[in-house]
Coordinates of C-alpha atoms and ligand atoms in Angstrom, one line a residue:
M28 CA -10.2 21.9 29.5
T29 CA -13.0 22.2 33.5
A30 CA -14.3 19.1 35.4
R31 CA -17.5 20.7 36.3
P32 CA -20.2 19.3 39.0
E33 CA -24.2 18.2 37.7
T34 CA -25.1 21.9 39.4
A35 CA -28.1 23.3 37.4
Q36 CA -26.2 27.1 39.0
S37 CA -23.0 26.7 37.3
P38 CA -23.5 25.7 33.2
F39 CA -21.8 22.6 31.4
D40 CA -22.1 20.4 29.2
Y41 CA -21.2 17.1 28.7
L42 CA -17.9 15.7 26.5
I43 CA -18.5 11.8 25.6
E44 CA -16.1 9.7 23.9
P45 CA -16.8 7.1 21.6
G46 CA -18.5 3.5 22.2
G47 CA -18.6 1.1 25.5
R48 CA -21.9 -0.7 26.4
L49 CA -24.0 -0.8 29.4
S50 CA -24.1 -3.5 32.0
G51 CA -25.6 -4.1 35.8
R52 CA -28.3 -3.1 38.2
L53 CA -29.4 0.6 38.7
R54 CA -32.4 3.0 40.1
V55 CA -33.1 5.6 38.5
P56 CA -33.9 9.1 40.2
G57 CA -38.5 8.7 40.8
D58 CA -40.7 10.1 38.9
K59 CA -40.6 13.7 38.3
S60 CA -45.1 13.0 37.4
I61 CA -45.9 11.2 40.2
S62 CA -43.9 13.7 43.0
H63 CA -45.3 17.0 41.8
R64 CA -48.4 15.8 42.9
C65 CA -47.8 14.3 46.0
V66 CA -47.1 17.1 47.2
M67 CA -49.3 18.7 46.0
L68 CA -52.1 16.8 47.8
G69 CA -49.5 15.9 50.0
A70 CA -49.9 20.6 51.1
L71 CA -53.8 19.7 50.3
A72 CA -54.0 17.1 52.5
R73 CA -55.1 16.9 56.0
G74 CA -52.5 15.1 58.6
Q75 CA -48.8 13.6 57.5
T76 CA -47.8 12.5 53.2
R77 CA -44.7 9.8 54.3
V78 CA -43.1 9.8 51.0
S79 CA -39.6 7.3 49.8
G80 CA -38.8 8.2 46.7
L81 CA -38.9 11.3 45.4
L82 CA -37.3 12.5 42.5
E83 CA -35.0 16.0 44.4
G84 CA -34.6 16.8 41.1
E85 CA -35.0 21.4 40.3
D86 CA -39.0 21.4 39.4
V87 CA -39.5 18.6 42.0
L88 CA -38.2 21.7 44.4
A89 CA -40.2 24.5 42.2
T90 CA -43.6 22.9 43.5
L91 CA -42.2 23.1 46.9
A92 CA -41.1 25.5 46.9
A93 CA -44.4 27.0 46.2
F94 CA -45.7 24.9 49.1
R95 CA -43.5 26.1 51.3
A96 CA -44.1 29.8 50.3
M97 CA -48.2 29.0 51.6
G98 CA -47.1 28.2 54.4
V99 CA -46.9 24.3 54.3
E100 CA -44.2 22.6 56.3
A101 CA -42.0 19.7 55.0
A102 CA -39.2 18.5 56.9
G103 CA -37.2 17.2 53.8
P104 CA -36.2 16.0 51.3
R105 CA -33.0 14.1 52.4
D106 CA -32.5 11.0 50.0
G107 CA -35.9 10.9 48.4
S108 CA -37.8 11.3 51.6
L109 CA -40.3 14.3 53.7
L110 CA -42.9 14.2 55.4
I111 CA -45.2 16.7 54.5
R112 CA -47.5 18.4 56.7
G113 CA -51.0 19.3 54.5
A114 CA -52.6 22.7 55.1
G115 CA -55.8 21.1 53.9
L116 CA -57.6 22.2 50.5
H117 CA -59.1 25.4 52.3
G118 CA -55.3 25.8 54.7
L119 CA -53.6 27.9 52.1
R120 CA -52.5 30.9 53.2
P121 CA -51.4 33.9 50.2
P122 CA -47.6 33.8 49.3
P123 CA -45.0 37.2 50.0
A124 CA -44.0 36.9 46.4
A125 CA -44.5 35.8 42.6
L126 CA -44.1 31.7 42.9
D127 CA -41.8 30.8 40.4
M128 CA -41.8 27.1 39.0
G129 CA -38.6 26.7 37.3
N130 CA -38.8 24.8 34.0
S131 CA -41.8 22.8 34.7
G132 CA -45.1 22.9 32.9
T133 CA -46.3 20.3 34.8
A134 CA -46.1 22.7 38.0
M135 CA -46.9 25.7 36.9
R136 CA -50.0 24.0 34.9
L137 CA -51.5 22.1 37.8
M138 CA -50.8 25.2 40.6
A139 CA -52.7 26.9 38.0
G140 CA -55.9 24.4 38.9
I141 CA -54.8 24.5 43.2
L142 CA -54.6 28.9 43.0
S143 CA -58.0 29.0 40.7
G144 CA -59.7 27.4 44.5
Q145 CA -57.6 29.7 46.4
A146 CA -59.2 32.5 48.4
F147 CA -56.5 34.7 48.0
D148 CA -54.6 36.7 44.5
S149 CA -51.4 34.6 43.4
V150 CA -49.1 35.3 40.5
L151 CA -46.7 32.3 39.3
T152 CA -44.2 32.5 36.5
G153 CA -41.0 30.9 34.9
D154 CA -37.4 30.7 33.3
E155 CA -37.2 31.9 29.4
S156 CA -38.3 28.1 27.8
L157 CA -40.7 28.2 30.6
S158 CA -42.2 31.4 30.4
N159 CA -42.7 30.9 26.1
R160 CA -44.6 27.9 26.4
P161 CA -48.5 27.6 26.2
M162 CA -51.2 28.4 29.6
G163 CA -54.0 29.2 27.1
R164 CA -54.9 25.5 27.1
V165 CA -55.6 25.4 31.2
A166 CA -56.0 28.7 31.5
E167 CA -59.7 28.8 29.0
P168 CA -60.9 25.7 30.1
L169 CA -60.1 27.1 34.4
A170 CA -62.0 30.4 33.0
A171 CA -64.3 28.2 32.0
M172 CA -65.0 27.4 35.2
G173 CA -65.4 30.8 37.2
A174 CA -61.3 31.4 37.6
R175 CA -59.8 34.7 36.5
I176 CA -56.4 34.9 35.0
E177 CA -54.8 36.7 32.8
T178 CA -51.7 36.1 30.9
A179 CA -49.4 37.7 28.9
A180 CA -49.5 38.3 25.5
G181 CA -50.2 34.8 23.8
G182 CA -51.5 33.0 26.1
K183 CA -47.9 32.9 28.0
P184 CA -46.5 33.4 31.7
P185 CA -46.7 35.2 33.7
L186 CA -50.2 33.7 34.7
R187 CA -52.3 36.1 37.5
I188 CA -54.4 34.6 39.0
H189 CA -57.0 36.1 41.1
G190 CA -58.7 34.6 43.9
G191 CA -61.5 34.5 45.4
Q192 CA -63.4 33.1 43.1
R193 CA -67.0 30.9 43.1
L194 CA -66.0 27.6 40.8
C195 CA -68.1 25.4 38.7
G196 CA -67.4 22.9 37.7
I197 CA -68.2 21.7 33.8
D198 CA -68.0 19.1 31.1
Y199 CA -64.4 19.5 28.8
R200 CA -63.4 17.5 25.9
L201 CA -59.8 18.0 26.1
P202 CA -58.6 19.5 22.8
V203 CA -55.2 17.5 22.3
P204 CA -54.2 14.5 24.7
S205 CA -52.8 16.5 27.5
A206 CA -52.3 15.2 31.5
Q207 CA -51.9 18.6 33.0
V208 CA -54.9 19.6 31.5
K209 CA -56.7 17.1 32.8
S210 CA -55.1 17.0 35.8
A211 CA -55.1 21.3 36.4
L212 CA -59.1 21.0 36.0
L213 CA -59.0 17.9 37.7
L214 CA -57.8 19.7 40.9
A215 CA -59.7 23.5 40.1
G216 CA -62.3 20.4 40.2
L217 CA -61.7 19.7 44.3
Y218 CA -63.0 23.8 44.6
A219 CA -65.5 24.0 43.1
G220 CA -69.2 23.1 42.9
G221 CA -70.7 20.8 41.0
V222 CA -68.9 17.4 39.4
T223 CA -65.5 18.1 37.2
C224 CA -65.3 16.1 33.7
V225 CA -62.9 15.6 31.9
R226 CA -63.0 14.2 27.9
E227 CA -59.3 12.9 26.4
P228 CA -59.1 12.3 22.6
A229 CA -56.8 10.0 24.2
P230 CA -55.9 8.3 27.0
T231 CA -52.3 10.3 28.8
R232 CA -51.3 9.2 32.7
D233 CA -53.8 9.0 34.9
H234 CA -51.6 9.4 38.0
T235 CA -53.5 12.5 39.4
E236 CA -56.7 10.0 39.6
R237 CA -54.5 7.0 40.8
M238 CA -53.3 9.8 43.6
L239 CA -56.4 11.5 44.2
R240 CA -57.8 8.3 44.8
G241 CA -54.5 7.1 47.0
F242 CA -55.3 10.3 49.0
G243 CA -59.5 8.8 50.0
Y244 CA -60.9 10.9 47.3
P245 CA -64.0 9.7 45.0
V246 CA -62.7 10.2 41.2
Q247 CA -64.5 8.1 38.6
T248 CA -63.1 7.0 35.5
E249 CA -65.3 5.8 32.9
G250 CA -63.9 4.9 29.7
S251 CA -62.2 8.1 28.7
I252 CA -64.4 10.0 30.7
I253 CA -62.7 11.2 34.2
S254 CA -65.0 12.9 36.9
L255 CA -65.2 14.2 40.4
R256 CA -67.7 16.2 42.7
G257 CA -65.9 19.1 44.0
G258 CA -66.3 20.0 48.5
G259 CA -64.8 16.5 50.0
A260 CA -61.2 16.2 51.4
L261 CA -59.0 14.8 50.7
T262 CA -56.6 12.2 53.9
A263 CA -52.9 11.8 53.7
C264 CA -50.7 8.8 52.9
A265 CA -47.5 6.7 52.7
I266 CA -46.4 6.9 49.0
D267 CA -43.1 5.2 47.4
V268 CA -42.2 6.7 44.1
P269 CA -41.7 4.4 41.6
A270 CA -37.9 5.6 39.2
D271 CA -39.0 7.4 36.6
I272 CA -39.2 5.4 32.9
S273 CA -39.3 8.5 31.1
S274 CA -35.8 8.4 32.9
A275 CA -35.2 5.0 32.3
A276 CA -35.1 5.7 29.2
F277 CA -32.2 7.0 27.7
F278 CA -30.6 4.0 29.1
L279 CA -33.5 2.2 27.2
V280 CA -32.0 3.3 24.4
G281 CA -28.3 3.3 24.8
A282 CA -28.6 -1.3 25.9
A283 CA -30.9 -1.8 23.4
M284 CA -29.0 -0.5 20.6
T285 CA -25.6 -1.8 21.7
P286 CA -24.3 -5.0 20.7
G287 CA -23.4 -6.0 24.3
S288 CA -24.9 -4.6 26.5
D289 CA -26.9 -6.0 29.6
L290 CA -29.3 -3.9 31.6
V291 CA -30.8 -4.1 34.6
L292 CA -33.8 -0.8 35.7
E293 CA -34.9 -1.6 38.9
H294 CA -37.9 -1.0 40.6
V295 CA -39.4 1.0 37.2
G296 CA -42.8 2.6 37.5
V297 CA -45.1 0.6 34.2
N298 CA -48.0 2.7 34.3
P299 CA -50.2 1.4 31.4
T300 CA -50.1 5.7 30.3
R301 CA -46.4 5.2 30.4
I302 CA -44.8 3.0 28.8
G303 CA -44.9 3.7 24.8
V304 CA -41.1 3.5 24.7
L305 CA -41.4 -0.2 25.7
N306 CA -43.9 -0.5 23.1
I307 CA -42.3 1.3 20.5
L308 CA -38.5 0.3 21.1
R309 CA -39.9 -3.6 20.6
A310 CA -41.4 -2.7 17.7
M311 CA -38.0 -2.2 16.6
G312 CA -36.4 -5.1 17.6
A313 CA -35.2 -4.6 21.3
A314 CA -34.7 -6.8 23.7
I315 CA -37.0 -5.4 27.1
E316 CA -38.2 -7.8 29.6
V317 CA -40.6 -7.4 32.5
V318 CA -39.6 -8.9 34.8
N319 CA -41.1 -9.1 39.0
E320 CA -44.4 -7.1 38.0
R321 CA -46.1 -5.5 41.5
M322 CA -48.5 -3.2 42.8
I323 CA -47.4 -0.5 44.8
G324 CA -48.6 2.0 46.6
G325 CA -51.7 2.3 43.2
E326 CA -48.9 2.5 40.6
P327 CA -47.8 -1.0 38.7
V328 CA -43.9 -1.4 39.0
A329 CA -41.2 -3.4 37.3
D330 CA -37.4 -4.4 36.9
L331 CA -36.5 -3.9 33.2
R332 CA -33.4 -5.8 31.2
V333 CA -32.6 -4.7 28.0
T334 CA -30.4 -6.7 26.0
G335 CA -28.4 -5.2 23.1
S336 CA -29.1 -6.1 19.4
R337 CA -30.0 -5.2 16.1
L338 CA -32.9 -2.4 15.9
H339 CA -35.0 -1.6 12.4
G340 CA -36.5 1.6 11.5
I341 CA -40.4 2.1 11.9
D342 CA -43.7 3.7 11.6
V343 CA -44.3 4.7 15.2
P344 CA -48.0 3.6 15.8
Q345 CA -50.5 7.4 16.8
D346 CA -51.9 5.5 19.2
Q347 CA -48.7 5.7 21.3
V348 CA -47.7 8.5 21.2
P349 CA -49.1 9.9 24.2
L350 CA -48.2 7.2 26.0
A351 CA -44.3 8.4 24.8
I352 CA -44.8 11.7 23.9
D353 CA -41.0 12.6 26.7
E354 CA -39.3 9.6 25.7
F355 CA -39.0 10.8 21.6
P356 CA -35.9 13.0 22.9
A357 CA -34.3 9.1 23.1
L358 CA -36.4 7.7 20.6
F359 CA -34.9 9.4 17.7
I360 CA -31.3 8.0 18.5
A361 CA -32.6 4.8 18.8
A362 CA -33.9 5.6 15.6
A363 CA -30.8 6.8 14.5
S364 CA -29.0 4.0 15.0
A365 CA -31.4 2.0 13.8
E366 CA -31.2 0.3 10.4
G367 CA -33.9 0.7 7.4
R368 CA -36.2 4.6 8.3
T369 CA -38.5 5.8 10.9
R370 CA -41.1 7.8 10.6
L371 CA -43.1 10.2 13.5
A372 CA -45.9 12.1 13.0
G373 CA -49.0 13.3 14.7
A374 CA -46.7 15.0 17.4
G375 CA -46.8 18.6 17.2
E376 CA -47.3 18.5 20.7
L377 CA -43.0 18.2 20.9
R378 CA -42.9 21.4 19.0
V379 CA -43.7 22.8 23.0
K380 CA -41.7 21.1 25.0
E381 CA -39.3 22.0 27.4
S382 CA -38.0 23.7 23.9
D383 CA -39.5 22.7 19.8
R384 CA -38.1 18.8 20.3
I385 CA -38.4 18.2 16.2
S386 CA -36.5 20.9 16.2
V387 CA -33.4 20.9 18.1
M388 CA -33.3 16.6 17.3
A389 CA -33.4 17.5 13.4
K390 CA -30.7 19.9 14.1
G391 CA -28.1 17.9 15.9
L392 CA -29.0 14.5 14.2
M393 CA -27.6 16.4 11.3
R394 CA -24.9 17.7 13.2
L395 CA -24.1 14.5 13.2
G396 CA -24.7 13.1 9.9
V397 CA -27.6 11.6 10.1
D398 CA -30.3 12.1 7.3
T399 CA -33.1 13.8 9.3
H400 CA -36.4 15.9 8.1
E401 CA -38.6 18.0 10.0
T402 CA -43.0 17.7 9.3
P403 CA -45.0 19.9 10.9
D404 CA -46.0 17.4 13.1
G405 CA -43.2 14.9 13.1
I406 CA -40.0 13.7 11.7
I407 CA -38.3 11.6 9.5
I408 CA -34.8 10.3 10.1
Q409 CA -32.6 7.5 8.4
G410 CA -31.1 5.4 10.7
G411 CA -27.8 3.7 10.2
K412 CA -25.0 5.8 9.8
L413 CA -24.2 6.9 13.1
G414 CA -20.5 6.5 13.8
F415 CA -19.1 7.0 10.5
S416 CA -17.9 10.6 11.5
R417 CA -14.7 9.7 13.1
E418 CA -14.6 13.8 14.6
R419 CA -14.9 15.2 17.6
M420 CA -18.9 16.2 17.1
E421 CA -20.6 19.5 18.3
V422 CA -24.6 19.3 18.8
D423 CA -26.5 22.4 21.4
S424 CA -29.5 20.3 23.9
G425 CA -31.2 24.3 23.8
G426 CA -31.2 23.9 27.2
D427 CA -33.4 20.6 26.9
H428 CA -32.8 18.3 30.3
R429 CA -34.3 15.5 27.7
V430 CA -32.1 17.1 24.5
A431 CA -28.9 17.1 26.6
M432 CA -29.4 13.4 28.1
A433 CA -30.7 11.4 24.1
F434 CA -28.2 13.1 23.2
A435 CA -24.9 11.1 26.0
M436 CA -26.2 8.1 24.8
A437 CA -25.5 8.7 20.5
A438 CA -21.9 8.6 21.9
L439 CA -22.7 4.7 22.7
R440 CA -22.5 3.7 18.3
A441 CA -20.7 7.0 17.5
G442 CA -17.5 7.2 15.7
G443 CA -16.4 10.1 17.8
P444 CA -16.3 12.0 20.5
I445 CA -19.3 13.9 21.1
R446 CA -19.6 17.1 23.4
V447 CA -23.2 18.0 23.8
R448 CA -24.0 21.9 24.8
D449 CA -25.6 23.7 27.6
C450 CA -26.5 20.3 29.7
R451 CA -27.1 22.7 33.0
N452 CA -31.3 21.6 33.4
V453 CA -30.3 18.1 33.3
A454 CA -30.8 18.4 37.3
T455 CA -35.0 19.0 36.5
S456 CA -35.3 16.1 35.9
F457 CA -31.9 13.7 36.5
P458 CA -30.0 14.8 39.5
G459 CA -26.6 12.7 38.9
F460 CA -27.1 11.8 35.5
A461 CA -23.5 11.8 34.4
A462 CA -22.0 9.6 37.6
L463 CA -24.9 7.2 36.7
A464 CA -24.3 6.6 33.5
S465 CA -20.8 6.5 33.5
R466 CA -21.7 3.8 36.1
A467 CA -22.9 1.9 33.6
G468 CA -20.3 2.0 30.4
L469 CA -21.3 5.6 28.9
A470 CA -17.6 7.5 28.9
I471 CA -19.2 11.0 29.9
R472 CA -18.1 14.0 32.0
A473 CA -19.2 17.4 32.7
I474 CA -17.3 19.9 31.9
G475 CA -16.9 24.3 31.7
P476 CA -18.0 25.5 28.6
D477 CA -15.1 27.7 27.4
Ligands
LIG20 C1 -46.6 16.2 32.5 C2 -48.0 15.2 31.3 C3 -46.9 15.7 29.3 C4 -45.8 15.8 29.8 C5 -44.9 16.4 31.1 C6 -45.2 15.4 32.8 C7 -47.8 15.4 33.5 O1 -47.2 17.4 29.7 O2 -44.9 15.6 28.8 O3 -43.3 16.1 30.8 O4 -46.7 15.0 35.1 O5 -49.1 15.4 33.5 P1 -48.5 17.1 28.5 O6 -50.1 17.0 29.9 O7 -48.2 18.4 28.0 O8 -48.7 16.3 27.3

């Protein structure tokens, strides 16, 4: 068995010895959603945008490469710092080839909004996972604004976007709560005549709205209605990206479910549209303190202290589902370690993430001996049995970064070692995960796939 560096170029698995606990202070990498947006808005602004704390994960690097291919100059990223020389809203140049968005749904959907407003044609492609994700949810409302977008069968990528169209603002009610669709429409709205208005059925992350305002662009939010008027300009600014609560989630769950743990996660973004994981874990009995809360560049940030306790199963409150949508793989591990049953419903969106997270997590949990029942839009997990087997157990990540990291944390409460197959996509959102987790107390290493 060979030790492997964590790079996406070479496939690798994680092997985690059972037991241990998490302690110390650590800062997880920058927020992925915010990092994408500062590259996009920085590229479209007038002047130089200076970013610190940027996530140098592959998803964000794909967004940056796309803008470089359209003539935007940027220095970095290096140690989280990036200097972008904005081209202005109308300064992008036609890309010489298709733009490859890799594994990133956020990149593809938000770029579709921006590219719909350009004078030139473009094509957006992605990896195998992204090529199977629904794009009709952005292509259809963008077409209603006047964009011309062709998709493959079933609304799948690649997206062929024909430039030179005259866009017009629409009033659109989102059929599912989606920050990506909302953001795609608002970004297209920058290029549209009149007002673009998005109505949300439930609150979703509002980083686009906050950052547009930070770049001096007026955006109105009235209850669940968000609107902007096209034809303005973005002015460059400085952005400090907080640590990603979605990456912190693995450590929150690991520490919360492991007696003796005492961990502080520093400088974590605690935007109210992202803190479902804190609310759900607390409802399960977790001890989490939010300390030193402050505002950094229009986003709330805090340090999170979590200590190990006995968790119990719950019915996940419906209003928390969109606020914790990326954290369910980790939360399912908390549920597996908890006493009693956890029930999640109304989370069908999990089936169209980087993998079908309901199915891939249910299969893995059953491999770990946990009673798990899939439903069309959720899951029922009978907790308390994690750790019965002393055998070495194997689970497959389905190529999904968050599934891989969630199962790695399960080893803290397992009876035997866990091997997680196919972990290369961890680099999309959390480069250096194994090194940081091992510093905190998880007995994890990357090994060849054999
Ligand atoms: C994101 C929005 C969410 C989330 C994704 C990032 C964003 O997707 O799952 O990881 O940055 O806007 P949906 O908008 O599809 O819910």
